[in-house]
Amino acid sequence: MIYETIQNIAKKKNIPIRKIETDLGFSNGTIRKWDTSQTISIKRVKAVANYLKVDPYTLLLVGIDMNQIKVGD
């Protein structure tokens, strides 16, 4: 799901999820809750994508091999 995708990309960049949330002004646990939320703010997804320097659509992809995704520095 989206949390796992974000977590994998963040891990490759050595960025804790909590740091992303803090730097973007999100409450603790916000990103994790996206997996169980019925609605997710596209504005927030875009903010996380920009933070991680990936295309926002990358975060929305489910069931892909994360080893095939190239992440920018």
JSON list of C-alpha atoms in Angstrom, two decimals:
[
{"chain": "A", "resi": 1, "resn": "MET", "atom": "CA", "xyz": [0.00, 0.00, 0.00]},
{"chain": "A", "resi": 2, "resn": "ILE", "atom": "CA", "xyz": [1.00, 3.65, -0.07]},
{"chain": "A", "resi": 3, "resn": "TYR", "atom": "CA", "xyz": [2.67, 3.59, 3.36]},
{"chain": "A", "resi": 4, "resn": "GLU", "atom": "CA", "xyz": [4.85, 0.65, 2.38]},
{"chain": "A", "resi": 5, "resn": "THR", "atom": "CA", "xyz": [5.84, 2.38, -0.86]},
{"chain": "A", "resi": 6, "resn": "ILE", "atom": "CA", "xyz": [6.77, 5.59, 0.98]},
{"chain": "A", "resi": 7, "resn": "GLN", "atom": "CA", "xyz": [8.59, 3.60, 3.65]},
{"chain": "A", "resi": 8, "resn": "ASN", "atom": "CA", "xyz": [10.66, 1.71, 1.06]},
{"chain": "A", "resi": 9, "resn": "ILE", "atom": "CA", "xyz": [11.66, 4.87, -0.80]},
{"chain": "A", "resi": 10, "resn": "ALA", "atom": "CA", "xyz": [12.43, 6.71, 2.44]},
{"chain": "A", "resi": 11, "resn": "LYS", "atom": "CA", "xyz": [14.53, 3.76, 3.64]},
{"chain": "A", "resi": 12, "resn": "LYS", "atom": "CA", "xyz": [16.59, 3.85, 0.43]},
{"chain": "A", "resi": 13, "resn": "LYS", "atom": "CA", "xyz": [17.27, 7.51, 1.15]},
{"chain": "A", "resi": 14, "resn": "ASN", "atom": "CA", "xyz": [17.90, 6.94, 4.88]},
{"chain": "A", "resi": 15, "resn": "ILE", "atom": "CA", "xyz": [15.04, 9.24, 5.86]},
{"chain": "A", "resi": 16, "resn": "PRO", "atom": "CA", "xyz": [12.82, 8.20, 8.78]},
{"chain": "A", "resi": 17, "resn": "ILE", "atom": "CA", "xyz": [9.07, 8.53, 8.17]},
{"chain": "A", "resi": 18, "resn": "ARG", "atom": "CA", "xyz": [8.83, 10.62, 11.34]},
{"chain": "A", "resi": 19, "resn": "LYS", "atom": "CA", "xyz": [11.29, 13.15, 9.88]},
{"chain": "A", "resi": 20, "resn": "ILE", "atom": "CA", "xyz": [9.19, 13.45, 6.73]},
{"chain": "A", "resi": 21, "resn": "GLU", "atom": "CA", "xyz": [6.09, 14.04, 8.83]},
{"chain": "A", "resi": 22, "resn": "THR", "atom": "CA", "xyz": [7.84, 16.59, 11.05]},
{"chain": "A", "resi": 23, "resn": "ASP", "atom": "CA", "xyz": [9.44, 18.48, 8.18]},
{"chain": "A", "resi": 24, "resn": "LEU", "atom": "CA", "xyz": [6.12, 18.66, 6.31]},
{"chain": "A", "resi": 25, "resn": "GLY", "atom": "CA", "xyz": [4.14, 19.66, 9.40]},
{"chain": "A", "resi": 26, "resn": "PHE", "atom": "CA", "xyz": [2.11, 16.43, 9.57]},
{"chain": "A", "resi": 27, "resn": "SER", "atom": "CA", "xyz": [1.02, 14.85, 12.84]},
{"chain": "A", "resi": 28, "resn": "ASN", "atom": "CA", "xyz": [2.92, 11.78, 14.04]},
{"chain": "A", "resi": 29, "resn": "GLY", "atom": "CA", "xyz": [1.51, 8.69, 12.32]},
{"chain": "A", "resi": 30, "resn": "THR", "atom": "CA", "xyz": [-0.24, 10.57, 9.50]},
{"chain": "A", "resi": 31, "resn": "ILE", "atom": "CA", "xyz": [1.50, 8.71, 6.68]},
{"chain": "A", "resi": 32, "resn": "ARG", "atom": "CA", "xyz": [0.96, 5.29, 8.28]},
{"chain": "A", "resi": 33, "resn": "LYS", "atom": "CA", "xyz": [-2.76, 6.03, 8.58]},
{"chain": "A", "resi": 34, "resn": "TRP", "atom": "CA", "xyz": [-3.03, 6.53, 4.82]},
{"chain": "A", "resi": 35, "resn": "ASP", "atom": "CA", "xyz": [-3.19, 2.74, 4.34]},
{"chain": "A", "resi": 36, "resn": "THR", "atom": "CA", "xyz": [-6.43, 2.55, 6.32]},
{"chain": "A", "resi": 37, "resn": "SER", "atom": "CA", "xyz": [-7.90, 5.92, 5.39]},
{"chain": "A", "resi": 38, "resn": "GLN", "atom": "CA", "xyz": [-10.79, 6.13, 2.98]},
{"chain": "A", "resi": 39, "resn": "THR", "atom": "CA", "xyz": [-9.50, 9.44, 1.66]},
{"chain": "A", "resi": 40, "resn": "ILE", "atom": "CA", "xyz": [-5.99, 10.76, 1.26]},
{"chain": "A", "resi": 41, "resn": "SER", "atom": "CA", "xyz": [-5.15, 14.36, 0.48]},
{"chain": "A", "resi": 42, "resn": "ILE", "atom": "CA", "xyz": [-3.51, 14.51, -2.94]},
{"chain": "A", "resi": 43, "resn": "LYS", "atom": "CA", "xyz": [-1.86, 17.73, -1.79]},
{"chain": "A", "resi": 44, "resn": "ARG", "atom": "CA", "xyz": [-0.15, 15.80, 1.00]},
{"chain": "A", "resi": 45, "resn": "VAL", "atom": "CA", "xyz": [0.83, 12.92, -1.29]},
{"chain": "A", "resi": 46, "resn": "LYS", "atom": "CA", "xyz": [2.38, 15.47, -3.64]},
{"chain": "A", "resi": 47, "resn": "ALA", "atom": "CA", "xyz": [4.23, 17.10, -0.72]},
{"chain": "A", "resi": 48, "resn": "VAL", "atom": "CA", "xyz": [5.71, 13.73, 0.31]},
{"chain": "A", "resi": 49, "resn": "ALA", "atom": "CA", "xyz": [6.63, 12.95, -3.31]},
{"chain": "A", "resi": 50, "resn": "ASN", "atom": "CA", "xyz": [8.39, 16.30, -3.67]},
{"chain": "A", "resi": 51, "resn": "TYR", "atom": "CA", "xyz": [10.18, 15.73, -0.36]},
{"chain": "A", "resi": 52, "resn": "LEU", "atom": "CA", "xyz": [11.40, 12.32, -1.55]},
{"chain": "A", "resi": 53, "resn": "LYS", "atom": "CA", "xyz": [12.10, 13.65, -5.07]},
{"chain": "A", "resi": 54, "resn": "VAL", "atom": "CA", "xyz": [9.87, 11.11, -6.82]},
{"chain": "A", "resi": 55, "resn": "ASP", "atom": "CA", "xyz": [6.85, 11.41, -9.09]},
{"chain": "A", "resi": 56, "resn": "PRO", "atom": "CA", "xyz": [3.61, 11.46, -7.04]},
{"chain": "A", "resi": 57, "resn": "TYR", "atom": "CA", "xyz": [2.27, 8.57, -9.12]},
{"chain": "A", "resi": 58, "resn": "THR", "atom": "CA", "xyz": [5.15, 6.43, -7.85]},
{"chain": "A", "resi": 59, "resn": "LEU", "atom": "CA", "xyz": [3.69, 6.63, -4.35]},
{"chain": "A", "resi": 60, "resn": "LEU", "atom": "CA", "xyz": [0.31, 5.46, -5.58]},
{"chain": "A", "resi": 61, "resn": "LEU", "atom": "CA", "xyz": [1.61, 2.36, -7.33]},
{"chain": "A", "resi": 62, "resn": "VAL", "atom": "CA", "xyz": [0.67, -0.83, -5.54]},
{"chain": "A", "resi": 63, "resn": "GLY", "atom": "CA", "xyz": [2.07, -4.32, -6.06]},
{"chain": "A", "resi": 64, "resn": "ILE", "atom": "CA", "xyz": [5.23, -3.31, -7.87]},
{"chain": "A", "resi": 65, "resn": "ASP", "atom": "CA", "xyz": [8.77, -4.42, -7.19]},
{"chain": "A", "resi": 66, "resn": "MET", "atom": "CA", "xyz": [10.28, -1.50, -5.30]},
{"chain": "A", "resi": 67, "resn": "ASN", "atom": "CA", "xyz": [13.76, -2.63, -6.35]},
{"chain": "A", "resi": 68, "resn": "GLN", "atom": "CA", "xyz": [12.87, -1.56, -9.89]},
{"chain": "A", "resi": 69, "resn": "ILE", "atom": "CA", "xyz": [12.18, 2.04, -8.88]},
{"chain": "A", "resi": 70, "resn": "LYS", "atom": "CA", "xyz": [15.08, 4.43, -9.19]},
{"chain": "A", "resi": 71, "resn": "VAL", "atom": "CA", "xyz": [15.09, 7.15, -6.57]},
{"chain": "A", "resi": 72, "resn": "GLY", "atom": "CA", "xyz": [16.85, 10.46, -7.12]},
{"chain": "A", "resi": 73, "resn": "ASP", "atom": "CA", "xyz": [19.26, 12.03, -4.67]}
]
